Coordinates of N, CA, C and O in Angstrom, one line a residue:
X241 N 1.9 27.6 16.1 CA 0.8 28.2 15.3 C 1.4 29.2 14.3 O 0.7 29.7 13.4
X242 N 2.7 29.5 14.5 CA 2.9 30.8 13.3 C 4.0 30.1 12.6 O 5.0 29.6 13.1
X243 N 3.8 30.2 11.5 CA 4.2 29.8 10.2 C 4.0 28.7 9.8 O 5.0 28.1 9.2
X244 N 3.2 28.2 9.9 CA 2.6 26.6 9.0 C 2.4 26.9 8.2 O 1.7 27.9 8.0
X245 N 3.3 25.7 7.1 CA 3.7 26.0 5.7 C 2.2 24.1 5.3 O 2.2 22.9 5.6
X246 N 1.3 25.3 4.5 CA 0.2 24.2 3.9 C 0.9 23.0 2.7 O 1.8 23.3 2.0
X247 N 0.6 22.3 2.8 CA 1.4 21.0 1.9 C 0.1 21.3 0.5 O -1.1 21.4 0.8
X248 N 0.5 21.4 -0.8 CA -0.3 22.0 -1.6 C -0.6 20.3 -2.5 O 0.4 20.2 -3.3
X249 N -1.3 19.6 -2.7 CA -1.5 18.2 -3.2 C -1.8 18.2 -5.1 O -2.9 18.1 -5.6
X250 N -0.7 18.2 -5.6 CA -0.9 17.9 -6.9 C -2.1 17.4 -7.5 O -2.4 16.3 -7.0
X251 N -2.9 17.8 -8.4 CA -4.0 17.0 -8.9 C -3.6 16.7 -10.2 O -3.5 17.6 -11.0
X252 N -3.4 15.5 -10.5 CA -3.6 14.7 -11.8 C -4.8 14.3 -12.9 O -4.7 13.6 -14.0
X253 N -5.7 14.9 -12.3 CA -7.0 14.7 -13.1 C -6.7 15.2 -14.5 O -7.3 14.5 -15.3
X254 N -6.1 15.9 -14.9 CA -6.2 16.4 -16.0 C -5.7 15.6 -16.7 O -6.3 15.4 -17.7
X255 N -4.5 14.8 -16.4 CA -4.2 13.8 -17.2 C -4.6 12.4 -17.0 O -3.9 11.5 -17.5
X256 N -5.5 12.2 -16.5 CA -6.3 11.3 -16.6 C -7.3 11.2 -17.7 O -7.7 10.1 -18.2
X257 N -7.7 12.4 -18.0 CA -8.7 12.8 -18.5 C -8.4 13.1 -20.5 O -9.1 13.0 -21.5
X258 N -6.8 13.5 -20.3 CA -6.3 14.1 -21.4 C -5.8 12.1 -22.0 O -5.9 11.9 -23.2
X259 N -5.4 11.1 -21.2 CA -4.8 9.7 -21.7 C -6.7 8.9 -21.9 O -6.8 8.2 -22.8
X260 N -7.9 9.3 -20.9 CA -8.8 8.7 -21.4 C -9.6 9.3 -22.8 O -10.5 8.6 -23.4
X261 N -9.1 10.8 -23.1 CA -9.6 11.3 -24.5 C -9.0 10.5 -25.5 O -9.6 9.7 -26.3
X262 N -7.6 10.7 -25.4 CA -6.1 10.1 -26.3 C -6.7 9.0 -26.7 O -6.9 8.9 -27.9
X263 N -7.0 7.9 -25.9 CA -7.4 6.3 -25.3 C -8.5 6.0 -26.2 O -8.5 5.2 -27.1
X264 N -9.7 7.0 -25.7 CA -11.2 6.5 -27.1 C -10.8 6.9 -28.5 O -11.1 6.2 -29.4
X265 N -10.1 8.0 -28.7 CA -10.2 8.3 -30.0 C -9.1 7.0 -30.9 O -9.4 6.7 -32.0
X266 N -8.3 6.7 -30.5 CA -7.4 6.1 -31.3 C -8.5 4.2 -30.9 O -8.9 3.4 -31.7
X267 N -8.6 4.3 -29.8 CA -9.4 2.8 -30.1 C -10.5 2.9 -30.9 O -10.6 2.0 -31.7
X268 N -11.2 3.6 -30.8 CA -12.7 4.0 -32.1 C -11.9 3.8 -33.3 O -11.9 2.8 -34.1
X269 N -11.0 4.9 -33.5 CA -10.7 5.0 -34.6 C -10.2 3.3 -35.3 O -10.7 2.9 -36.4
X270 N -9.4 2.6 -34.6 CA -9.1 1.4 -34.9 C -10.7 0.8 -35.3 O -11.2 0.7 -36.4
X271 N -11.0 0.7 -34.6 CA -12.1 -0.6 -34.7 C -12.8 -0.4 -35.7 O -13.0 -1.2 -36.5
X272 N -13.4 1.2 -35.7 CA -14.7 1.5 -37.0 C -14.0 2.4 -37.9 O -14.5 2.7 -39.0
X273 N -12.9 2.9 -37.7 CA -11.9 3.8 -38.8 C -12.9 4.9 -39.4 O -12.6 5.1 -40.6
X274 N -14.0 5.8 -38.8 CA -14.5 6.9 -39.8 C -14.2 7.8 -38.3 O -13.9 7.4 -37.2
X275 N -14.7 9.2 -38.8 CA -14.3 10.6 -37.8 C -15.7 10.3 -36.8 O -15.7 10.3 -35.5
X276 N -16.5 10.1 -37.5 CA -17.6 10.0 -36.6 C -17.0 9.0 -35.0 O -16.7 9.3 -33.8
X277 N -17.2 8.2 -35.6 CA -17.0 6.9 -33.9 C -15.3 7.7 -33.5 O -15.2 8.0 -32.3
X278 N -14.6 7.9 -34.1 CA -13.3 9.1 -33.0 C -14.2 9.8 -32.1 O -14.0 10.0 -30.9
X279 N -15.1 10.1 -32.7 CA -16.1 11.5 -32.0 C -16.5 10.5 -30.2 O -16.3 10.5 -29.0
X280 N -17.3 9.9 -31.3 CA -17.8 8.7 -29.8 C -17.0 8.2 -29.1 O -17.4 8.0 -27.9
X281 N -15.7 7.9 -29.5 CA -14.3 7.5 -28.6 C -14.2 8.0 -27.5 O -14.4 7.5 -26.4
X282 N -13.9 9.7 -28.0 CA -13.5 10.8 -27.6 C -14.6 10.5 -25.9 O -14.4 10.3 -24.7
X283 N -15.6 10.9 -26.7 CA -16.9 11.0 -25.3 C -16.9 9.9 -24.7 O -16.9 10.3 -23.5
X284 N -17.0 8.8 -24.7 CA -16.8 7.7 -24.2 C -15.4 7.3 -23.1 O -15.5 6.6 -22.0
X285 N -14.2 7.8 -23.6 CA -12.8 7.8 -22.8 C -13.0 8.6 -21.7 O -12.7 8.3 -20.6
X286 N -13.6 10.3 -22.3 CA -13.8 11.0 -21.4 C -15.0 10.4 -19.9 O -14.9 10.4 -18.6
X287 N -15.8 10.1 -20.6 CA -16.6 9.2 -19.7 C -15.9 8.3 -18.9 O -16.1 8.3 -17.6
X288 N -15.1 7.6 -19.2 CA -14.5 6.5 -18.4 C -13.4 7.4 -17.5 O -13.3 7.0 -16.4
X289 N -12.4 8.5 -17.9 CA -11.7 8.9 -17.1 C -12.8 9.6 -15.6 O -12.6 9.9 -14.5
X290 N -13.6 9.6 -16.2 CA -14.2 10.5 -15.1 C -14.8 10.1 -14.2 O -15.0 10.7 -13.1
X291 N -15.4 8.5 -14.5 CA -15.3 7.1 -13.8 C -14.6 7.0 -12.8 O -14.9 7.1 -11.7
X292 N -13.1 6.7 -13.6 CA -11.8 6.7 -12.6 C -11.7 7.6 -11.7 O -11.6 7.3 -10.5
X293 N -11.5 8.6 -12.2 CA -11.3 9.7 -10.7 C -12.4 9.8 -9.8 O -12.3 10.1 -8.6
X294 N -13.9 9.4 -10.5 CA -14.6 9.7 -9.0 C -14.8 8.4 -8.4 O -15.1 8.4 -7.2
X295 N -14.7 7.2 -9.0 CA -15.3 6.2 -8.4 C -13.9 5.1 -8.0 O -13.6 4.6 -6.9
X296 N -13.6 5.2 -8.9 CA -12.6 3.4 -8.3 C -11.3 4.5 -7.8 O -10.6 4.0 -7.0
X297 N -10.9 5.7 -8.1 CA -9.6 6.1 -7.2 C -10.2 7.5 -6.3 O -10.1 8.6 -7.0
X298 N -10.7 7.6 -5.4 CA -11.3 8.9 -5.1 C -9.7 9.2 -4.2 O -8.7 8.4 -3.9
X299 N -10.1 10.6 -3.9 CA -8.9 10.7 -3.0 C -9.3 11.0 -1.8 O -8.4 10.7 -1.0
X300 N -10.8 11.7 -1.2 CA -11.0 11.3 0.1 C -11.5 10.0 0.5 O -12.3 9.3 -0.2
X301 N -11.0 9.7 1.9 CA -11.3 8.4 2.4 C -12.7 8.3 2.6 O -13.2 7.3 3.1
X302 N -13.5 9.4 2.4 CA -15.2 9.0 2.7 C -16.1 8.2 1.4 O -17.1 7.5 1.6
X303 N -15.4 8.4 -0.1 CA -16.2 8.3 -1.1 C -15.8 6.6 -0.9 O -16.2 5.7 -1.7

């Protein structure tokens, strides 16, 4: 019991979140080419990264 060293677990969400921003804005931008639909990209990737982390990869075994 004395000295347990806690294992500290990297979280990657941020880059998940930073490649699903990256992700809408440049595919918007392709498809409809004005700042506007970038905008909707943006919110939309964001949307789907947030998808990913809670639903299809959770990291506890309960979700």
């Amino acid at each position: 019991m004395e000295n347990q060293e806690v294992e500290e677990v990297k979280s990657f969400d941020n880059l998940y979140y930073i490649v699903g921003l990256l992700a809408g804005i440049i595919t918007a931008y392709i498809v409809k080419g004005t700042f506007l639909w970038a905008l909707i990209g943006a919110v939309l990737g964001l949307l789907s990264a947030g998808f990913y982390i809670k639903k299809v990869a959770p990291r506890d075994p309960e979700n």
